[in-house]
Amino acid sequence: MQIDYAKRIFGLDLMRAVAILFVVFFHALWIVPELPGLPGELLRLMGVLGVEIFFVLSGFLIGRILLNQFSVAYDKAKLQYFWVRRWFRTLPNYYLILMLNIAILFYIGRELPDSLWQYFFFLQNAFSAMDIFFTESWSLPVEEFTYLLAPLLGWGVWKALKIQAHKAFLYAALAMIAFGLISKFYYQFQLAEPDMNYWNRELKAVMIYRLDAIFYGMLGAYLSKYFKDLWSSARWVFFFLGLMGMLLISFGIPMFGWFIDSHPLVWNVIYLPFCSLSIALFLPVLSHWQTAPRLVRAPITRISLISYSMYLLHYSVVLQLLKYHLPTERLSLIDKGVYVMVYILLTFVMSYLLYRIYERPMMNLRDHRLVKRYFQGP
C-alpha cells in the first residue's frame, strides 16, 4: 500500500485509528460479556466514544472541504461533485456489506427484518430504534444525511440572507447544533425512560437526535480556517479543556452518581453534546500534528485508511460468523482471550483486502476524467 505521507496529517489519522480501535475492542464484549470491573467499563466507554470521535472528525474534514469550495458563493456544479465524491467514498462499501449481511442471515437461518427496505435508503433509525440487524450501521444515516443537509442548509441560508457562503455555513452549523439540543429536550420531556438500554437504543442511536454531533466538527473546521491565530495559539488550552471534559465523562459521572434514573437531564440532554464538544476541543492540537516517527506513523496511517472497511466488517460479518461457527459460552477465559485475538486479526486482514480490492478502486472512480467532466464541465 503506497501512502503519500506528505498529504496526510498524522494527528487526524491518529484520531480515526483510535476511533475504530475503540469500536472494535468494545465489540469484543460479545466474546467476553462477563468481563468484570474496570476493564469491562472501559470497553463500554470505548463503544460510546469511538463513534462519537468518528462523527466529530468527519464533520471537521467535511467542513474544511465545504469551506474550501464554497467560501464566497455556492456553485451548483461543485455542489454536485461534492456529493458524488462523498457517495463514491461511502456508498459502494455500505451496499456491498449490506448485501453480505443479508446473505449471512440466510446462511445462519434467521429471518430478514421487516424494515429491510429502510436500510437501502438510510432510514433504519431515522426516528426510532432500528432492528437487530447490521446494528453498527446506525451511524451511517447520521453521516449520509449530514453530507446531504450541510451544503443544502448553507446554500439556503446563503440565498435567503445574501451573505458570503462561509458565513452561511457557520449559521447553518450553529442552527443544527441548536436543533440537536432542542430535539434532546423534546426526548427528555416526551419520550425518555430511566433506563440505559432504552437510552442507547432510542436516543444515542437514533438519527434525528444525532445530526448535531457532526456539526460540532464542522464548527471546528470554521474556527480553524477563519480564526487561525486562536486555533493555533490556544490549541493546548483547548486540549486541556477537552481532556477535562473526557475525564468528567469517563470518571466524573460515576463518581458524582449522575446516573440516568436520578439525573435524566444529564444523560438525555447534556451528555452527548458535551461529549462531542470535548472531542472537538482536541482538534486544534491534532490538526497541527503533521507527522511522527515512521514506526508509529506507518501502522496508524494504515489503520486509518482501512477504518471504514473495519467498521463495516468487524461485527456483523467477522464476529457474527465466528460466533455462529464457534460459540464462546463454554470456553475458558484463556480460550476467550485467544478468540479475541483471532477476531481482531481477521478484522484487520479482511478489512485490508476489502480496502485494496474494492473500496480504493471505487474511490478512484470519483477522480475519473469522465466523472469530473460531467459534473465540473470541460
Coordinates of C-alpha atoms in Angstrom, one line a residue:
M1 CA 0.0 0.0 0.0
Q2 CA 1.7 3.2 -1.2
I3 CA 1.0 6.2 1.0
D4 CA 1.8 9.8 0.3
Y5 CA 2.5 10.9 3.9
A6 CA 3.1 14.5 2.7
K7 CA -0.6 14.8 2.0
R8 CA -1.7 13.4 5.4
I9 CA -2.0 14.9 8.9
F10 CA -0.8 12.3 11.4
G11 CA -2.9 13.7 14.3
L12 CA -6.1 13.3 12.3
D13 CA -5.1 9.8 11.2
L14 CA -4.4 9.0 14.9
M15 CA -7.9 10.3 15.8
R16 CA -9.5 8.0 13.2
A17 CA -7.4 5.0 14.2
V18 CA -8.2 5.4 17.9
A19 CA -11.9 5.7 17.0
I20 CA -12.0 2.4 15.0
L21 CA -9.9 0.5 17.6
F22 CA -12.3 1.7 20.3
V23 CA -15.3 0.3 18.4
V24 CA -13.6 -3.0 17.5
F25 CA -12.4 -3.5 21.1
F26 CA -15.8 -2.7 22.5
H27 CA -17.5 -5.4 20.5
A28 CA -15.1 -7.9 22.0
L29 CA -17.5 -7.8 24.9
W30 CA -19.7 -10.1 22.8
I31 CA -17.0 -12.7 23.3
V32 CA -16.3 -11.9 27.0
P33 CA -19.6 -10.4 28.3
E34 CA -18.7 -11.4 31.9
L35 CA -15.6 -9.2 31.9
P36 CA -15.7 -7.6 35.3
G37 CA -14.8 -4.3 36.9
L38 CA -12.8 -1.5 35.3
P39 CA -11.8 -3.4 32.1
G40 CA -15.4 -4.1 31.2
E41 CA -16.5 -0.5 32.0
L42 CA -13.6 0.9 29.9
L43 CA -14.6 -1.2 26.9
R44 CA -18.2 0.0 27.2
L45 CA -17.0 3.6 27.3
M46 CA -14.9 2.9 24.2
G47 CA -18.0 1.8 22.4
V48 CA -19.6 5.2 23.0
L49 CA -16.6 7.3 22.4
G50 CA -15.4 5.5 19.2
V51 CA -18.4 6.5 17.1
E52 CA -18.5 10.0 18.7
I53 CA -14.9 10.6 17.6
F54 CA -15.9 9.5 14.1
F55 CA -18.7 11.9 14.0
V56 CA -16.7 14.9 15.1
L57 CA -13.7 14.1 12.9
S58 CA -16.0 13.5 9.9
G59 CA -17.6 16.9 10.5
F60 CA -14.2 18.6 10.7
L61 CA -12.9 17.1 7.4
I62 CA -16.2 17.6 5.5
G63 CA -16.4 21.1 6.9
R64 CA -12.9 22.0 5.6
I65 CA -13.8 20.7 2.2
L66 CA -17.0 22.7 2.0
L67 CA -15.3 25.9 3.3
N68 CA -12.5 25.5 0.7
Q69 CA -15.0 25.0 -2.1
F70 CA -17.7 27.5 -1.0
S71 CA -16.1 30.3 0.8
V72 CA -17.8 33.2 -1.0
A73 CA -20.7 31.6 -3.0
Y74 CA -22.3 28.3 -3.7
D75 CA -21.8 26.7 -7.1
K76 CA -24.2 24.1 -8.4
A77 CA -21.7 22.0 -10.3
K78 CA -19.2 22.0 -7.4
L79 CA -22.0 21.1 -5.0
Q80 CA -23.0 18.1 -7.2
Y81 CA -19.4 17.0 -7.4
F82 CA -19.0 17.2 -3.6
W83 CA -21.9 14.8 -3.2
V84 CA -20.5 12.5 -5.9
R85 CA -17.1 12.3 -4.1
R86 CA -18.8 11.6 -0.8
W87 CA -21.0 8.9 -2.3
F88 CA -18.2 7.2 -4.1
R89 CA -16.4 7.2 -0.7
T90 CA -19.2 5.7 1.4
L91 CA -22.0 4.0 -0.7
P92 CA -20.2 1.2 -2.5
N93 CA -18.8 -0.3 0.7
Y94 CA -22.0 0.2 2.5
Y95 CA -24.2 -1.6 0.0
L96 CA -21.7 -4.4 -0.5
I97 CA -21.7 -5.1 3.2
L98 CA -25.5 -4.7 3.4
M99 CA -25.9 -7.4 0.8
L100 CA -23.4 -9.6 2.6
N101 CA -25.4 -9.2 5.8
I102 CA -28.5 -10.3 4.0
A103 CA -26.6 -13.4 2.7
I104 CA -25.3 -14.2 6.2
L105 CA -28.9 -14.1 7.6
F106 CA -30.0 -16.6 5.0
Y107 CA -26.9 -18.7 5.8
I108 CA -27.4 -18.9 9.5
G109 CA -31.2 -19.4 9.2
R110 CA -32.5 -16.1 10.6
E111 CA -35.4 -14.1 9.1
L112 CA -34.9 -10.8 7.4
P113 CA -36.3 -7.8 9.3
D114 CA -39.5 -6.2 8.0
S115 CA -37.7 -2.9 7.9
L116 CA -35.0 -4.2 5.5
W117 CA -36.0 -1.7 2.7
Q118 CA -35.2 1.2 5.0
Y119 CA -31.5 0.1 5.1
F120 CA -31.3 0.9 1.4
F121 CA -32.3 4.5 2.0
F122 CA -30.5 5.1 5.3
L123 CA -33.8 5.3 7.2
Q124 CA -33.4 2.3 9.5
N125 CA -33.0 4.5 12.6
A126 CA -34.4 7.8 11.3
F127 CA -36.8 8.5 14.2
S128 CA -36.7 5.4 16.4
A129 CA -34.6 2.4 17.3
M130 CA -33.5 0.0 14.5
D131 CA -33.9 -3.7 14.2
I132 CA -31.2 -6.0 15.5
F133 CA -29.7 -6.4 12.0
F134 CA -26.5 -4.8 10.7
T135 CA -26.5 -2.9 14.0
E136 CA -23.3 -1.0 13.5
S137 CA -24.9 0.7 10.5
W138 CA -26.8 3.0 12.8
S139 CA -24.1 5.7 12.4
L140 CA -24.2 5.7 8.6
P141 CA -27.6 7.5 8.3
V142 CA -26.2 10.3 10.6
E143 CA -23.2 10.7 8.3
E144 CA -25.1 10.4 5.0
F145 CA -27.9 12.8 5.9
T146 CA -25.4 15.3 7.2
Y147 CA -23.5 15.2 3.9
L148 CA -26.8 16.0 2.2
L149 CA -28.1 18.6 4.7
A150 CA -25.0 20.6 5.5
P151 CA -24.4 22.1 2.0
L152 CA -28.2 22.4 1.4
L153 CA -28.7 24.3 4.6
G154 CA -25.7 26.5 3.9
W155 CA -27.0 27.2 0.4
G156 CA -30.5 28.0 1.7
V157 CA -29.1 30.5 4.3
W158 CA -26.8 32.0 1.6
K159 CA -29.7 32.5 -0.8
A160 CA -32.0 33.8 1.9
L161 CA -29.7 36.2 3.7
K162 CA -27.5 37.3 0.7
I163 CA -24.3 36.8 2.8
Q164 CA -20.9 35.1 2.0
A165 CA -21.1 31.4 1.8
H166 CA -18.7 30.8 4.7
K167 CA -20.9 32.8 7.0
A168 CA -24.0 30.8 5.8
F169 CA -22.0 27.7 6.6
L170 CA -21.4 28.9 10.1
Y171 CA -25.1 29.9 10.7
A172 CA -26.2 26.5 9.4
A173 CA -23.8 24.7 11.7
L174 CA -25.0 26.7 14.7
A175 CA -28.6 26.1 13.7
M176 CA -28.1 22.3 13.6
I177 CA -26.3 22.3 17.0
A178 CA -29.3 24.3 18.4
F179 CA -31.7 21.8 16.7
G180 CA -29.8 18.9 18.4
L181 CA -30.3 20.5 21.8
I182 CA -34.0 21.2 21.2
S183 CA -34.6 17.6 19.9
K184 CA -33.0 16.2 23.0
F185 CA -35.1 18.4 25.3
Y186 CA -38.2 17.0 23.4
Y187 CA -36.9 13.5 24.0
Q188 CA -36.3 14.3 27.7
F189 CA -39.8 15.6 28.4
Q190 CA -41.9 13.4 26.0
L191 CA -40.2 10.0 25.4
A192 CA -37.4 9.3 27.9
E193 CA -37.3 6.4 30.2
P194 CA -34.8 6.0 33.1
D195 CA -33.0 3.0 31.5
M196 CA -29.6 2.9 29.9
N197 CA -30.5 0.3 27.3
Y198 CA -33.5 2.4 26.3
W199 CA -31.3 5.5 26.1
N200 CA -28.8 3.6 23.9
R201 CA -31.5 2.4 21.5
E202 CA -33.9 5.3 21.4
L203 CA -31.6 8.4 21.8
K204 CA -27.9 7.7 21.2
A205 CA -28.5 5.6 18.1
V206 CA -31.4 7.5 16.5
M207 CA -30.5 9.7 13.6
I208 CA -32.8 12.7 14.3
Y209 CA -31.2 13.3 17.7
R210 CA -27.6 12.8 16.5
L211 CA -27.2 15.0 13.4
D212 CA -25.7 17.8 15.6
A213 CA -22.7 15.6 16.5
I214 CA -21.1 16.1 13.1
F215 CA -21.8 19.8 13.2
Y216 CA -19.5 20.3 16.2
G217 CA -16.7 19.1 13.9
M218 CA -17.9 21.5 11.2
L219 CA -17.8 24.3 13.7
G220 CA -14.2 23.3 14.4
A221 CA -13.4 23.5 10.7
Y222 CA -14.8 27.0 10.6
L223 CA -12.7 28.2 13.5
S224 CA -9.6 26.5 12.0
K225 CA -10.0 28.5 8.8
Y226 CA -11.3 31.9 9.9
F227 CA -9.7 32.1 13.4
K228 CA -6.3 30.6 12.6
D229 CA -4.4 32.6 15.2
L230 CA -6.7 31.5 18.0
W231 CA -6.8 27.9 16.6
S232 CA -3.0 27.7 16.8
S233 CA -2.1 29.8 19.8
A234 CA -4.8 28.4 22.2
R235 CA -4.6 24.8 21.0
W236 CA -3.1 23.5 24.2
V237 CA -5.7 25.3 26.2
F238 CA -8.4 23.7 24.1
F239 CA -6.6 20.3 24.5
F240 CA -6.6 20.7 28.3
L241 CA -10.3 21.6 28.3
G242 CA -11.1 18.6 26.1
L243 CA -9.1 16.4 28.4
M244 CA -11.0 17.6 31.4
G245 CA -14.3 17.0 29.6
M246 CA -13.3 13.4 28.8
L247 CA -12.3 12.8 32.4
L248 CA -15.6 14.1 33.6
I249 CA -17.5 11.9 31.1
S250 CA -15.3 8.8 31.9
F251 CA -14.9 9.1 35.7
G252 CA -16.8 12.1 37.0
I253 CA -20.3 10.8 36.2
P254 CA -20.0 7.6 38.2
M255 CA -18.0 9.4 40.9
F256 CA -20.7 12.0 41.4
G257 CA -23.5 9.5 41.0
W258 CA -25.1 11.2 38.0
F259 CA -27.0 8.1 36.8
I260 CA -29.9 8.2 34.4
D261 CA -32.5 7.3 37.0
S262 CA -31.5 10.2 39.3
H263 CA -30.1 12.7 36.7
P264 CA -32.0 12.1 33.5
L265 CA -31.3 15.6 32.2
V266 CA -27.6 15.0 32.3
W267 CA -27.9 11.9 30.1
N268 CA -30.8 12.9 27.8
V269 CA -29.8 16.5 27.0
I270 CA -26.2 17.2 28.2
Y271 CA -24.1 14.1 27.8
L272 CA -23.9 13.6 24.1
P273 CA -23.4 17.3 23.1
F274 CA -20.8 17.7 25.9
C275 CA -19.1 14.6 24.6
S276 CA -19.0 16.0 21.0
L277 CA -17.7 19.3 22.2
S278 CA -15.0 17.7 24.4
I279 CA -13.8 15.7 21.4
A280 CA -13.8 18.7 19.1
L281 CA -11.5 20.5 21.6
F282 CA -8.8 18.0 20.7
L283 CA -8.8 19.1 17.1
P284 CA -6.6 22.1 17.3
V285 CA -3.7 20.1 18.7
L286 CA -4.3 17.0 16.5
S287 CA -4.8 19.1 13.3
H288 CA -1.3 20.7 13.9
W289 CA 0.4 17.3 14.5
Q290 CA 1.7 16.8 11.0
T291 CA 4.0 13.7 11.3
A292 CA 5.5 11.1 13.7
P293 CA 8.4 8.6 13.7
R294 CA 7.9 6.0 10.9
L295 CA 7.4 3.1 13.3
V296 CA 4.4 4.9 14.7
R297 CA 3.2 6.7 11.6
A298 CA 3.0 3.7 9.3
P299 CA 0.7 1.4 11.3
I300 CA -1.5 4.3 12.5
T301 CA -2.0 5.6 8.9
R302 CA -2.8 2.2 7.6
I303 CA -5.4 1.6 10.3
S304 CA -6.8 5.0 9.5
L305 CA -7.1 4.1 5.8
I306 CA -8.9 0.9 6.3
S307 CA -11.1 2.2 9.2
Y308 CA -14.3 2.4 7.2
S309 CA -13.9 -1.2 6.0
M310 CA -13.1 -2.3 9.5
Y311 CA -16.2 -0.5 10.8
L312 CA -18.5 -2.3 8.4
L313 CA -16.9 -5.7 8.6
H314 CA -15.9 -6.3 12.2
Y315 CA -19.2 -7.0 14.0
S316 CA -22.0 -8.3 11.8
V317 CA -19.7 -10.1 9.4
V318 CA -16.5 -11.2 11.2
L319 CA -17.8 -11.6 14.7
Q320 CA -21.2 -12.9 13.8
L321 CA -19.8 -15.7 11.7
L322 CA -17.2 -16.5 14.3
K323 CA -19.8 -16.8 17.0
Y324 CA -22.1 -18.9 14.7
H325 CA -19.3 -21.5 13.9
L326 CA -17.6 -21.4 17.3
P327 CA -19.8 -20.3 20.2
T328 CA -18.0 -18.9 23.2
E329 CA -20.3 -19.8 26.1
R330 CA -18.3 -22.8 27.2
L331 CA -14.8 -21.5 26.5
S332 CA -12.4 -20.7 29.3
L333 CA -11.3 -17.2 29.9
I334 CA -7.9 -18.0 28.3
D335 CA -9.6 -19.5 25.3
K336 CA -11.7 -16.4 25.0
G337 CA -8.6 -14.3 25.1
V338 CA -7.2 -16.2 22.1
Y339 CA -10.7 -15.9 20.4
V340 CA -10.5 -12.1 20.8
M341 CA -7.1 -12.0 19.1
V342 CA -8.4 -14.1 16.2
Y343 CA -11.4 -11.8 15.9
I344 CA -9.1 -8.7 15.7
L345 CA -6.6 -10.3 13.3
L346 CA -9.4 -11.5 11.0
T347 CA -10.9 -8.0 11.1
F348 CA -7.6 -6.4 10.1
V349 CA -6.9 -8.9 7.3
M350 CA -10.4 -8.8 5.8
S351 CA -10.6 -5.0 6.0
Y352 CA -7.2 -4.6 4.3
L353 CA -8.4 -6.9 1.5
L354 CA -11.7 -5.1 1.1
Y355 CA -9.9 -1.7 1.0
R356 CA -7.4 -2.8 -1.6
I357 CA -9.7 -4.8 -3.8
Y358 CA -12.9 -2.8 -3.7
E359 CA -13.0 0.3 -1.6
R360 CA -9.9 2.1 -3.0
P361 CA -10.8 1.3 -6.7
M362 CA -14.3 2.6 -6.2
M363 CA -13.0 5.8 -4.6
N364 CA -10.6 6.2 -7.5
L365 CA -13.6 6.4 -9.9
R366 CA -14.6 9.8 -8.4
D367 CA -11.4 11.3 -10.0
H368 CA -12.0 9.7 -13.4
R369 CA -12.0 12.3 -16.1
L370 CA -15.5 11.4 -17.3
V371 CA -16.9 12.0 -13.8
K372 CA -15.1 15.3 -13.5
R373 CA -16.1 16.4 -16.9
Y374 CA -19.8 15.6 -16.3
F375 CA -20.0 17.4 -13.0
Q376 CA -17.4 20.2 -13.5
G377 CA -17.6 20.8 -17.2
P378 CA -14.9 20.5 -19.9

